[in-house]
CSV table of C-alpha atoms in Angstrom, one decimal:
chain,number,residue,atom,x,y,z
A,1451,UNK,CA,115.3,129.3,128.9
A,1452,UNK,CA,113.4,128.0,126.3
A,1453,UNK,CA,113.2,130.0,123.0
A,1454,UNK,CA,111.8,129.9,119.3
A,1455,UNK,CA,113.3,131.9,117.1
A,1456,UNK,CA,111.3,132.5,113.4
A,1457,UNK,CA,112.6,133.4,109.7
A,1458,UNK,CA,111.4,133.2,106.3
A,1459,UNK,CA,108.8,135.8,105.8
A,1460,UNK,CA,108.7,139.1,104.1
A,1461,UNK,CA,106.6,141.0,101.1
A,1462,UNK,CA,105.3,138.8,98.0
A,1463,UNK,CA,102.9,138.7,95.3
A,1464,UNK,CA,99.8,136.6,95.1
A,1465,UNK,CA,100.8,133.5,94.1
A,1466,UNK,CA,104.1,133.8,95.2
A,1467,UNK,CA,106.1,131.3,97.8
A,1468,UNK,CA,107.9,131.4,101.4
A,1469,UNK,CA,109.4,129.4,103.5
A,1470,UNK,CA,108.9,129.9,107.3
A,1471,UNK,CA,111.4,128.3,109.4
A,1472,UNK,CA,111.2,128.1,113.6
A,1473,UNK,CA,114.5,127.1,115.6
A,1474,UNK,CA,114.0,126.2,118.8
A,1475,UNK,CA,116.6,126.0,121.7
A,1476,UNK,CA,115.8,122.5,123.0
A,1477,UNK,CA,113.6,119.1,121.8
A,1478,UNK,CA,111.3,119.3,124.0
A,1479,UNK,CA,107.9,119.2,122.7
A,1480,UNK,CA,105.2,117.1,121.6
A,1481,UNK,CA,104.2,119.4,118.9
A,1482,UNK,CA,105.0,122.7,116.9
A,1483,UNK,CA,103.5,124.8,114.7
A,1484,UNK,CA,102.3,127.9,113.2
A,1485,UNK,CA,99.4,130.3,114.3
A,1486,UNK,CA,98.7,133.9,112.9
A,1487,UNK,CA,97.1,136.7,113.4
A,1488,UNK,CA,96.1,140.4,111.3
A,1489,UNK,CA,95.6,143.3,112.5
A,1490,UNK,CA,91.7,143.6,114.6
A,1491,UNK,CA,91.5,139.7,113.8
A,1492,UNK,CA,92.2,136.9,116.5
A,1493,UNK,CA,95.0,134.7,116.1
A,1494,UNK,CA,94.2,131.7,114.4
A,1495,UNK,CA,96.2,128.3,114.1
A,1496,UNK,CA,96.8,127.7,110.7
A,1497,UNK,CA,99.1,124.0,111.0
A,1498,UNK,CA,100.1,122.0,114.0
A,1499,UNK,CA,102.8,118.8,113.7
A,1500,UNK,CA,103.5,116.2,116.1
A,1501,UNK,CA,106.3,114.7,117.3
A,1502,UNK,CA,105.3,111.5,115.1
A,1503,UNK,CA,104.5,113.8,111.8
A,1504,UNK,CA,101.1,113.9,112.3
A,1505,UNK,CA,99.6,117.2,111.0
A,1506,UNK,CA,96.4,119.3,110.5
A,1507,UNK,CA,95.9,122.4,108.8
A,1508,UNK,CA,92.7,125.6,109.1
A,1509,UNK,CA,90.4,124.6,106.1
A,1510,UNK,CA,91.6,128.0,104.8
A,1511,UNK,CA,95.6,127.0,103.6
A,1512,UNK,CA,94.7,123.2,103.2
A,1513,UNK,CA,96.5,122.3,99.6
A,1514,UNK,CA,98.7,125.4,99.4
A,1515,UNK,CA,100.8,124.9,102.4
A,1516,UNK,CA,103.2,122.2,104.3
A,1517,UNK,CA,104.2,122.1,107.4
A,1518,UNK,CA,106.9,119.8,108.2
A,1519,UNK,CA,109.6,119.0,111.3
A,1520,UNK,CA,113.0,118.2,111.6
A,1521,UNK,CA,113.8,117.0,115.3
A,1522,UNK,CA,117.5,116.4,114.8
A,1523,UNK,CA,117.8,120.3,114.4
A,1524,UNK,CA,114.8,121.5,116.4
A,1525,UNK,CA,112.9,123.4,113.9
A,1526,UNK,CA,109.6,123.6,112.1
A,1527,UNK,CA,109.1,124.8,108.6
A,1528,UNK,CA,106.1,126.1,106.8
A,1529,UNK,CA,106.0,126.2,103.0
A,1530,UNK,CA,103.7,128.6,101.6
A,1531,UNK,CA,102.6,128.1,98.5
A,1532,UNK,CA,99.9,129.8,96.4
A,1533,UNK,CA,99.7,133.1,98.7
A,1534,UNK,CA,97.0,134.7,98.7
A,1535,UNK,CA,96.3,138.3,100.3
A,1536,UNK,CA,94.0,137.2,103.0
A,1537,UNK,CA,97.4,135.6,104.2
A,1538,UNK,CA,99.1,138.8,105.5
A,1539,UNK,CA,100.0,138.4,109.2
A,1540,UNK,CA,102.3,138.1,111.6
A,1541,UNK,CA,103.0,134.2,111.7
A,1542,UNK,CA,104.4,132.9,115.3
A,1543,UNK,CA,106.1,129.5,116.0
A,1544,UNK,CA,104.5,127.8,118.6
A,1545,UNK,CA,105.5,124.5,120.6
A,1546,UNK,CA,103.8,122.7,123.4
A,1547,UNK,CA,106.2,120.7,125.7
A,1548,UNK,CA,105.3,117.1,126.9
A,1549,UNK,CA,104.9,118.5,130.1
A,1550,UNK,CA,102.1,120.6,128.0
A,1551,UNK,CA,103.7,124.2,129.0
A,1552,UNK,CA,103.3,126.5,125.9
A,1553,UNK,CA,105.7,128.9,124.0
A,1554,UNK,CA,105.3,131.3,121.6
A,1555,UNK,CA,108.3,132.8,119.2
A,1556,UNK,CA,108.1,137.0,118.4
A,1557,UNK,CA,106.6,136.5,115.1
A,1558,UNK,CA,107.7,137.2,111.7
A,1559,UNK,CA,105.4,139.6,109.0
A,1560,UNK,CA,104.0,137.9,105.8
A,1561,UNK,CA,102.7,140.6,103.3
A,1562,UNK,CA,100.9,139.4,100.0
A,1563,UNK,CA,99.9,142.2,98.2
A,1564,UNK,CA,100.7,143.2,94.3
């Protein structure tokens, strides 16, 4: 059973930072990443990483955020930088495997508000 298991977010300020992390149970994938969505909105990806550390980010968080990988331990990270209010969601890991199956973490809350 594979599974992705999120941390890192909770209630900041605009401007303010977090750290997202995403541990999942086995390496199997050819990329991870981050999608969100708010409340009566669809969910968007917001940054995507490869297996080789290729990335690509929504126009929107370009500059303010950085999504990196660390394969030895499984896990994705998402530094947040800059946050802005229009960033409240719920952020979910996400991984595709190389045999192109998709899974989705539970989700963890970001709130920017003052």
């Amino acid at each position: 059973q594979v599974q992705l298991v999120e941390s890192g977010g909770g209630s900041v300020q605009p401007g303010g930072s977090l750290r997202l992390s995403c541990a999942a149970s086995r390496n199997i994938f050819r990329t991870m990443g981050w999608y969100r969505q708010a409340p009566g909105k669809e969910r968007e990806l917001v940054a995507i990483i490869s297996s080789g550390a290729t990335t690509t980010y929504v126009d929107s968080v370009k500059g303010r955020f950085t999504i990196s990988r660390d394969n030895a331990k499984n896990t994705v990270y998402l530094q947040m930088n800059s946050l802005k209010p229009e960033d409240t969601a719920v952020y979910y890991c996400y991984a595709k495997s190389y045999d192109y199956t998709t899974y989705w973490g539970k989700g963890t809350l970001v709130t920017v508000s003052s």
